[in-house]
Amino acid sequence: MRALVTGGAGFIGSHLCEKLLAQGHHVTAIDNLTTGNHANISALEAMDRFDLVVDSVLDEPLMDRLVRDADVVFHLASAVGVSLVIDEPTKTIQTIVEGTRVVLDYARRYRKRVLITSTSEVYGKGSKIPFSENDDVVLGPTSTRRWLYASAKMLDEFLALAHWHETQLPVICVRLFNTVGPRQVGQYGMVLPRFAKAALNNEPITVYGDGDQTRCFCHVDDAVNALIKLTETNDAHGKVINVGSDEEISINDLAKLVISLAGSSSKILYIPYDEAYTQGFEDMRRRVPNLGLARELINYQPRHDLEAVIQSTLAYWTDRD
Ligand code: UDP
């Protein structure tokens, strides 16, 4: 099989390329290397079955060719992380909405299977735990920039489902919950690499807000296995599917667990949201997926528990800046 992976030099994209190559497939990665990092895939470049194209998914003639030559498209290219979304709102909207529009248009032209990665952010402030794919979404006002990310990703989902509805284009939308592991960097706000690095350096760990907010952290390896299996399942076409872990932990307890597993002397420091992000920032209190649909479709069962996820992140950051 020939796979096209947009955002292939990113954190999740690079693990996906690696896994597809290990399964014997041919892989073309396209990445403009803004938040993607060449080092993530440099080891793959020696392989005959791997190509990297450094360019934007907004280049339509290029995407026409790349989608035509692929059997399946994994669309991961996106704006990354809460801080970037808040700092570069117009670019975020363009990258997300226009990028997905281009991918879907060419997938439609050549009738290719396409997986669109969406996000658990779409559930917004929903309070019905766990989050199921058909639940109502609860977003904040347009004056709060955080919500533009969820809105743009929702538009991607609407567009993908519209293609399925109108022409039965085989599309799959995946709402990725917090995904972590080796190669994820803390520079775009992600909590686990930030905590791991601070703990390994015995520096203060900064918890935003009161730390009682909860998340579930899925190892990237489990997430990419699920993405591949979903593209191999016809029953997934035209569906939105949660992928992540459902092992819930508060950010306070996460900080304590990272400190203890790292054998660190770090102290926990509390910072108000307004200081960490921007004024009027709204955070989700709880975020837990209902994984029933993924279980039904692909017998999904994450192999890494939370401790394994943290250990793998700590191992990656040991002796690394
Ligand atoms: N967070 C934190 N300290 C940090 C970075 C993040 O306390 O240095 C918090 C953040 O406010 C959120 C949670 O950790 O409540 C997860 O943040 P992340 O950006 O990793 O993911 P998301 O907010 O998208 O779930």
Coordinates of C-alpha atoms in Angstrom, one line a residue, residues 77-214:
A77 CA -1.1 18.5 9.1
S78 CA -2.5 21.1 11.4
A79 CA -1.7 23.9 13.8
V80 CA -0.4 22.5 17.0
G81 CA -0.9 23.3 20.7
V82 CA -3.0 25.8 22.6
S83 CA -0.4 28.5 22.7
L84 CA 0.2 28.7 19.0
V85 CA -3.6 28.7 18.3
I86 CA -3.9 31.7 20.6
D87 CA -0.8 33.6 19.2
E88 CA -1.5 32.9 15.5
P89 CA -5.3 32.8 15.1
T90 CA -5.7 33.6 11.4
K91 CA -2.9 31.2 10.3
T92 CA -4.4 28.5 12.5
I93 CA -7.8 28.8 10.9
Q94 CA -6.3 28.8 7.4
T95 CA -4.1 25.8 8.0
I96 CA -6.9 23.7 9.5
V97 CA -9.8 24.6 7.3
E98 CA -8.1 25.2 3.9
G99 CA -5.7 22.3 4.4
T100 CA -8.5 19.8 4.9
R101 CA -10.5 21.3 2.1
V102 CA -7.6 20.6 -0.3
V103 CA -7.0 17.1 0.9
L104 CA -10.7 16.2 0.6
D105 CA -11.1 17.8 -2.8
Y106 CA -8.3 15.6 -4.3
A107 CA -9.3 12.5 -2.4
R108 CA -12.7 13.0 -4.0
R109 CA -11.2 13.5 -7.5
Y110 CA -9.2 10.2 -7.3
R111 CA -11.6 8.4 -4.9
K112 CA -9.0 7.7 -2.2
R113 CA -9.6 6.6 1.3
V114 CA -8.8 9.4 3.7
L115 CA -8.5 9.7 7.4
I116 CA -8.9 13.2 8.9
T117 CA -7.5 13.8 12.4
S118 CA -9.7 15.9 14.5
T119 CA -9.5 16.6 18.2
S120 CA -11.1 16.1 21.6
E121 CA -11.1 19.9 21.8
V122 CA -14.3 19.6 19.8
Y123 CA -16.2 18.5 22.9
G124 CA -15.3 21.8 24.4
K125 CA -16.8 22.4 27.9
G126 CA -19.2 19.4 27.6
S127 CA -19.8 18.1 31.1
K128 CA -21.3 14.7 30.3
I129 CA -18.4 12.3 31.0
P130 CA -17.2 10.3 29.2
F131 CA -17.4 12.1 25.8
S132 CA -19.3 10.1 23.1
E133 CA -19.0 11.0 19.5
N134 CA -22.7 11.9 19.1
D135 CA -22.8 14.1 22.2
D136 CA -23.7 17.8 21.9
V137 CA -20.6 20.1 21.9
V138 CA -20.4 23.1 24.2
L139 CA -18.0 25.8 23.0
G140 CA -17.3 29.2 24.4
P141 CA -17.8 32.5 22.6
T142 CA -16.0 33.6 19.5
S143 CA -14.3 36.4 21.5
T144 CA -12.3 33.7 23.2
R145 CA -9.6 32.6 20.8
R146 CA -9.2 29.1 22.3
W147 CA -12.5 28.0 20.7
L148 CA -11.4 28.8 17.2
Y149 CA -9.4 25.6 17.1
A150 CA -12.3 23.4 18.0
S151 CA -14.6 25.3 15.6
A152 CA -12.1 24.9 12.7
K153 CA -11.7 21.2 13.4
M154 CA -15.5 20.8 13.6
L155 CA -15.7 22.4 10.2
D156 CA -13.2 19.8 8.9
E157 CA -15.4 17.1 10.3
F158 CA -18.5 18.6 8.7
L159 CA -16.7 18.8 5.4
A160 CA -15.4 15.2 5.5
L161 CA -18.9 13.9 6.5
A162 CA -20.4 15.9 3.7
H163 CA -18.1 14.2 1.2
W164 CA -19.2 10.8 2.6
H165 CA -22.9 11.9 2.4
E166 CA -22.7 13.3 -1.2
T167 CA -20.4 10.8 -2.9
Q168 CA -19.7 8.0 -0.4
L169 CA -16.1 9.1 -0.4
P170 CA -14.5 6.7 2.2
V171 CA -13.6 9.2 4.9
I172 CA -12.9 8.6 8.6
C173 CA -12.7 11.3 11.2
V174 CA -10.7 10.6 14.3
R175 CA -11.0 12.7 17.5
L176 CA -7.6 12.3 19.1
F177 CA -7.5 12.8 22.8
N178 CA -4.3 13.9 24.6
T179 CA -1.5 11.9 22.9
V180 CA 2.0 11.7 24.3
G181 CA 5.3 9.9 24.0
P182 CA 8.8 10.3 22.6
R183 CA 9.4 13.3 20.3
Q184 CA 6.6 15.4 21.6
V185 CA 8.0 18.7 22.6
G186 CA 6.8 21.0 25.4
Q187 CA 7.4 24.2 23.4
Y188 CA 3.7 24.4 22.2
G189 CA 2.3 24.0 25.7
M190 CA 2.0 20.2 26.0
V191 CA 2.0 19.2 29.7
L192 CA 3.8 15.9 29.9
P193 CA 7.1 16.7 28.1
R194 CA 7.1 20.0 30.2
F195 CA 6.7 18.1 33.4
A196 CA 9.1 15.4 32.4
K197 CA 11.9 17.8 31.5
A198 CA 11.4 19.9 34.7
A199 CA 11.4 16.8 36.9
L200 CA 14.6 15.4 35.3
N201 CA 16.3 18.8 35.9
N202 CA 14.9 19.0 39.4
E203 CA 13.3 22.4 38.4
P204 CA 9.8 23.6 39.5
I205 CA 6.9 21.9 37.8
T206 CA 4.3 24.6 36.8
V207 CA 0.7 23.6 37.2
Y208 CA -1.8 25.9 35.6
G209 CA -5.0 26.8 37.6
D210 CA -5.8 24.7 40.6
G211 CA -4.5 21.4 39.1
D212 CA -7.8 19.6 39.7
Q213 CA -8.6 19.6 35.9
T214 CA -8.2 16.0 34.5

